[in-house]
Short mmCIF file of C-alpha atoms in Angstrom, two decimals:
data_model
loop_
_atom_site.label_atom_id
_atom_site.label_comp_id
_atom_site.label_asym_id
_atom_site.label_seq_id
_atom_site.Cartn_x
_atom_site.Cartn_y
_atom_site.Cartn_z
CA GLN Q 1 -10.97 -27.28 8.87
CA LYS Q 2 -11.78 -23.56 9.02
CA GLU Q 3 -13.48 -22.07 5.97
CA VAL Q 4 -10.81 -19.38 5.69
CA GLU Q 5 -7.22 -19.77 6.87
CA GLN Q 6 -4.72 -16.98 7.28
CA ASP Q 7 -1.22 -16.96 8.73
CA PRO Q 8 -1.41 -14.82 11.89
CA GLY Q 9 2.15 -13.53 11.58
CA PRO Q 10 3.50 -11.22 12.82
CA LEU Q 11 5.26 -10.33 9.61
CA SER Q 12 8.07 -7.81 10.04
CA VAL Q 13 9.60 -6.12 6.98
CA PRO Q 14 11.83 -3.09 6.35
CA GLU Q 15 10.32 0.02 4.81
CA GLY Q 16 10.18 -0.20 1.03
CA ALA Q 17 9.83 -3.99 0.94
CA ILE Q 18 7.19 -5.81 -1.10
CA VAL Q 19 4.76 -7.54 1.22
CA SER Q 20 2.71 -10.60 0.36
CA LEU Q 21 -0.28 -11.52 2.52
CA ASN Q 22 -2.25 -14.67 1.82
CA CYS Q 23 -5.44 -16.56 2.60
CA THR Q 24 -6.71 -19.97 1.62
CA TYR Q 25 -10.34 -20.98 1.64
CA SER Q 26 -12.18 -24.26 1.42
CA ASN Q 27 -15.51 -23.39 -0.23
CA SER Q 28 -15.24 -23.29 -4.01
CA ALA Q 29 -18.56 -21.40 -4.14
CA PHE Q 30 -16.94 -18.21 -2.80
CA GLN Q 31 -16.95 -15.62 -5.59
CA TYR Q 32 -16.13 -12.28 -3.96
CA PHE Q 33 -13.04 -11.60 -1.93
CA MET Q 34 -12.21 -8.67 0.30
CA TRP Q 35 -9.26 -7.36 2.21
CA TYR Q 36 -9.79 -5.29 5.32
CA ARG Q 37 -7.12 -3.37 7.19
CA GLN Q 38 -7.37 -2.92 10.94
CA TYR Q 39 -5.16 -0.50 12.82
CA SER Q 40 -4.56 -1.09 16.51
CA ARG Q 41 -7.64 -0.21 18.58
CA LYS Q 42 -9.68 0.66 15.49
CA GLY Q 43 -12.38 -1.07 13.48
CA PRO Q 44 -11.62 -2.92 10.23
CA GLU Q 45 -11.82 -0.80 7.09
CA LEU Q 46 -12.26 -2.11 3.57
CA LEU Q 47 -9.07 -1.94 1.53
CA MET Q 48 -9.96 -3.84 -1.64
CA TYR Q 49 -12.47 -6.25 -3.07
CA THR Q 50 -12.25 -8.49 -6.12
CA TYR Q 51 -14.53 -10.80 -8.02
CA SER Q 52 -13.56 -14.28 -9.25
CA SER Q 53 -10.02 -14.87 -10.49
CA GLY Q 54 -7.43 -12.36 -11.58
CA ASN Q 55 -5.69 -9.24 -10.32
CA LYS Q 56 -6.92 -5.85 -9.19
CA GLU Q 57 -4.59 -2.95 -8.56
CA ASP Q 58 -5.14 0.18 -6.49
CA GLY Q 59 -2.09 2.33 -5.96
CA ARG Q 60 0.51 0.36 -4.05
CA PHE Q 61 -1.94 -2.48 -3.39
CA THR Q 62 -2.68 -5.45 -5.65
CA ALA Q 63 -5.25 -8.13 -4.85
CA GLN Q 64 -4.89 -11.45 -6.59
CA VAL Q 65 -7.33 -14.37 -6.69
CA ASP Q 66 -6.54 -17.90 -7.82
CA LYS Q 67 -9.83 -19.79 -7.65
CA SER Q 68 -8.32 -23.02 -8.92
CA SER Q 69 -6.06 -23.12 -5.87
CA LYS Q 70 -8.58 -21.43 -3.55
CA TYR Q 71 -5.89 -18.92 -2.70
CA ILE Q 72 -5.99 -15.13 -2.48
CA SER Q 73 -3.17 -12.67 -1.97
CA LEU Q 74 -2.66 -9.02 -1.18
CA PHE Q 75 0.59 -7.44 -2.31
CA ILE Q 76 1.83 -4.15 -0.94
CA ARG Q 77 4.58 -2.41 -2.92
CA ASP Q 78 6.97 0.10 -1.39
CA SER Q 79 5.63 -0.66 2.09
CA GLN Q 80 5.47 2.21 4.56
CA PRO Q 81 5.44 2.28 8.38
CA SER Q 82 1.85 3.55 8.07
CA ASP Q 83 0.95 0.17 6.53
CA SER Q 84 1.62 -1.48 9.91
CA ALA Q 85 -1.72 -3.03 10.82
CA THR Q 86 -3.60 -6.31 10.84
CA TYR Q 87 -4.89 -7.41 7.44
CA LEU Q 88 -7.99 -9.59 7.30
CA CYS Q 89 -9.32 -11.39 4.27
CA ALA Q 90 -13.07 -11.85 4.04
CA MET Q 91 -15.60 -13.38 1.68
CA PRO Q 92 -19.42 -13.53 1.56
CA GLN Q 93 -20.63 -17.02 2.40
CA GLY Q 94 -22.81 -17.13 -0.68
CA ASP Q 95 -23.46 -14.87 -3.64
CA SER Q 96 -26.31 -13.11 -1.87
CA SER Q 97 -25.24 -13.82 1.67
CA TYR Q 98 -25.27 -11.26 4.43
CA LYS Q 99 -22.64 -13.30 6.24
CA LEU Q 100 -18.97 -12.47 5.76
CA ILE Q 101 -16.43 -15.13 6.69
CA PHE Q 102 -13.22 -13.55 7.98
CA GLY Q 103 -9.71 -14.92 8.19
CA SER Q 104 -8.00 -14.56 11.55
CA GLY Q 105 -5.83 -11.70 10.27
CA THR Q 106 -2.09 -11.25 9.62
CA ARG Q 107 -0.28 -8.66 11.71
CA LEU Q 108 2.16 -6.63 9.62
CA LEU Q 109 4.94 -4.45 10.99
CA VAL Q 110 6.87 -2.20 8.61
CA ARG Q 111 10.12 -1.04 10.23
CA PRO Q 112 11.42 2.46 9.32
CA ASP Z 1 -18.93 12.91 10.95
CA THR Z 2 -18.57 9.26 12.02
CA ALA Z 3 -20.38 6.80 9.75
CA VAL Z 4 -20.81 3.96 12.28
CA SER Z 5 -20.55 5.03 15.89
CA GLN Z 6 -20.61 2.86 18.98
CA THR Z 7 -20.93 3.79 22.62
CA PRO Z 8 -19.27 3.33 24.96
CA LYS Z 9 -15.74 2.82 23.65
CA TYR Z 10 -14.63 1.15 26.85
CA LEU Z 11 -16.68 -0.81 29.36
CA VAL Z 12 -15.23 -2.27 32.54
CA THR Z 13 -17.66 -4.16 34.74
CA GLN Z 14 -18.02 -6.93 37.29
CA MET Z 15 -19.15 -10.46 36.60
CA GLY Z 16 -22.89 -10.88 36.87
CA ASN Z 17 -23.74 -7.33 35.81
CA ASP Z 18 -25.98 -6.39 32.88
CA LYS Z 19 -24.70 -3.94 30.28
CA SER Z 20 -25.70 -2.46 26.93
CA ILE Z 21 -23.74 -1.26 23.91
CA LYS Z 22 -25.31 1.10 21.40
CA CYS Z 23 -24.64 1.51 17.70
CA GLU Z 24 -25.82 4.07 15.18
CA GLN Z 25 -25.05 4.45 11.49
CA ASN Z 26 -25.67 7.50 9.31
CA LEU Z 27 -24.87 5.83 5.98
CA GLY Z 28 -28.49 5.09 5.14
CA HIS Z 29 -27.76 1.35 5.16
CA ASP Z 30 -30.52 -1.18 5.79
CA THR Z 31 -28.44 -3.93 7.41
CA MET Z 32 -26.50 -3.87 10.67
CA TYR Z 33 -24.30 -6.42 12.41
CA TRP Z 34 -22.66 -7.26 15.72
CA TYR Z 35 -19.29 -8.97 15.75
CA LYS Z 36 -17.11 -10.23 18.58
CA GLN Z 37 -13.34 -10.04 18.22
CA ASP Z 38 -11.32 -12.11 20.65
CA SER Z 39 -7.75 -11.57 21.83
CA LYS Z 40 -6.40 -13.43 18.79
CA LYS Z 41 -8.15 -10.95 16.48
CA PHE Z 42 -10.64 -13.51 15.21
CA LEU Z 43 -13.76 -11.64 14.09
CA LYS Z 44 -16.96 -13.63 14.52
CA ILE Z 45 -20.47 -12.61 13.46
CA MET Z 46 -23.06 -12.70 16.23
CA PHE Z 47 -26.21 -11.08 14.88
CA SER Z 48 -27.50 -9.18 11.90
CA TYR Z 49 -30.66 -7.16 11.28
CA ASN Z 50 -32.06 -6.13 7.92
CA ASN Z 51 -34.70 -3.42 8.13
CA LYS Z 52 -35.26 -4.25 11.81
CA GLU Z 53 -35.69 -7.96 11.07
CA LEU Z 54 -33.25 -10.47 12.60
CA ILE Z 55 -31.56 -12.34 9.73
CA ILE Z 56 -28.44 -13.80 11.33
CA ASN Z 57 -28.48 -15.31 14.79
CA GLU Z 58 -25.32 -17.30 15.34
CA THR Z 59 -24.76 -19.72 18.21
CA VAL Z 60 -24.50 -17.12 20.93
CA PRO Z 61 -25.56 -17.52 24.58
CA ASN Z 62 -29.08 -16.20 25.10
CA ARG Z 63 -27.63 -13.76 27.63
CA PHE Z 64 -26.91 -11.67 24.52
CA SER Z 65 -29.95 -9.92 23.09
CA PRO Z 66 -29.84 -7.53 20.14
CA LYS Z 67 -32.49 -4.91 19.52
CA SER Z 68 -33.02 -2.75 16.47
CA PRO Z 69 -35.48 0.10 17.11
CA ASP Z 70 -35.01 1.35 13.53
CA LYS Z 71 -32.69 0.54 10.65
CA ALA Z 72 -30.13 3.14 11.75
CA HIS Z 73 -29.71 1.72 15.25
CA LEU Z 74 -28.69 -1.65 16.64
CA ASN Z 75 -28.11 -2.20 20.34
CA LEU Z 76 -26.65 -5.17 22.18
CA HIS Z 77 -27.71 -6.04 25.70
CA ILE Z 78 -25.74 -8.55 27.71
CA ASN Z 79 -27.12 -10.12 30.89
CA SER Z 80 -25.16 -11.78 33.69
CA LEU Z 81 -21.75 -10.95 32.26
CA GLU Z 82 -19.07 -13.63 32.44
CA LEU Z 83 -15.28 -13.46 32.25
CA GLY Z 84 -15.36 -15.04 28.79
CA ASP Z 85 -17.42 -12.14 27.45
CA SER Z 86 -14.33 -9.93 27.63
CA ALA Z 87 -13.57 -8.97 24.02
CA VAL Z 88 -13.96 -6.14 21.55
CA TYR Z 89 -17.46 -5.87 20.09
CA PHE Z 90 -17.83 -4.27 16.69
CA CYS Z 91 -20.93 -2.94 15.04
CA ALA Z 92 -21.04 -2.81 11.23
CA SER Z 93 -23.49 -1.84 8.53
CA SER Z 94 -24.00 -2.54 4.84
CA GLN Z 95 -26.52 -1.81 2.13
CA GLY Z 96 -28.00 -5.29 2.09
CA THR Z 97 -25.87 -7.56 -0.05
CA GLN Z 98 -25.43 -4.93 -2.74
CA TYR Z 99 -21.83 -4.18 -3.65
CA LYS Z 100 -21.25 -7.73 -2.44
CA ASN Z 101 -21.93 -6.95 1.18
CA ILE Z 102 -19.20 -4.43 1.80
CA GLN Z 103 -19.48 -3.77 5.51
CA TYR Z 104 -18.45 -0.61 7.31
CA PHE Z 105 -17.29 -1.00 10.89
CA GLY Z 106 -17.44 1.14 13.99
CA ALA Z 107 -14.38 1.69 16.19
CA GLY Z 108 -15.38 -1.03 18.63
CA THR Z 109 -16.36 -1.34 22.28
CA ARG Z 110 -13.69 -2.88 24.47
CA LEU Z 111 -15.46 -4.87 27.18
CA SER Z 112 -13.53 -6.08 30.24
CA VAL Z 113 -15.34 -8.28 32.73
CA LEU Z 114 -13.58 -8.54 36.09
#
């Protein structure tokens, strides 16, 4: 079993839709959770990071963590064609670990 | 002004050749990384240096050798290239594990081995 699992998609939605992207993880010691966005032929860029359980909102983006279920989500409201990208979840292997474990990424396409 | 820059962006070469990829960061970070991203977008850590000291050395063929001349630079040399080395290689940097190891990535080097 991989430490972090993510549905590869692709996920195709119409503009304005609410998008839900998800990851599950196996290691209950993970405390910090990140979402990176990667446009085609570009490097990943940090979108959001959260600590422990709960929600964090930033504009149209909301990151949610459910540690009891080992499940994290990224919601995108009022999705735009410019949101079309691959979204990768990531988490440090330990609290002071240099090593990030990445999900395989979900490809999102927002249709105009 | 690019924060993490890699050269070259594209590299097309024959099997058996030796090639190098260079990375530089101007963020003042003390930790740098090399990742390999395969065709399915899976991003896998290869190496990491903290203040020029190797701290992560994943199970990678010893044909791959990283070198960090200073904390702003991390290069990757690959000997005897094989078809399976074709991938996108990303360099990243972070300020240690502060801010929970938020890593900043370069634009990638797309390596094609023919």
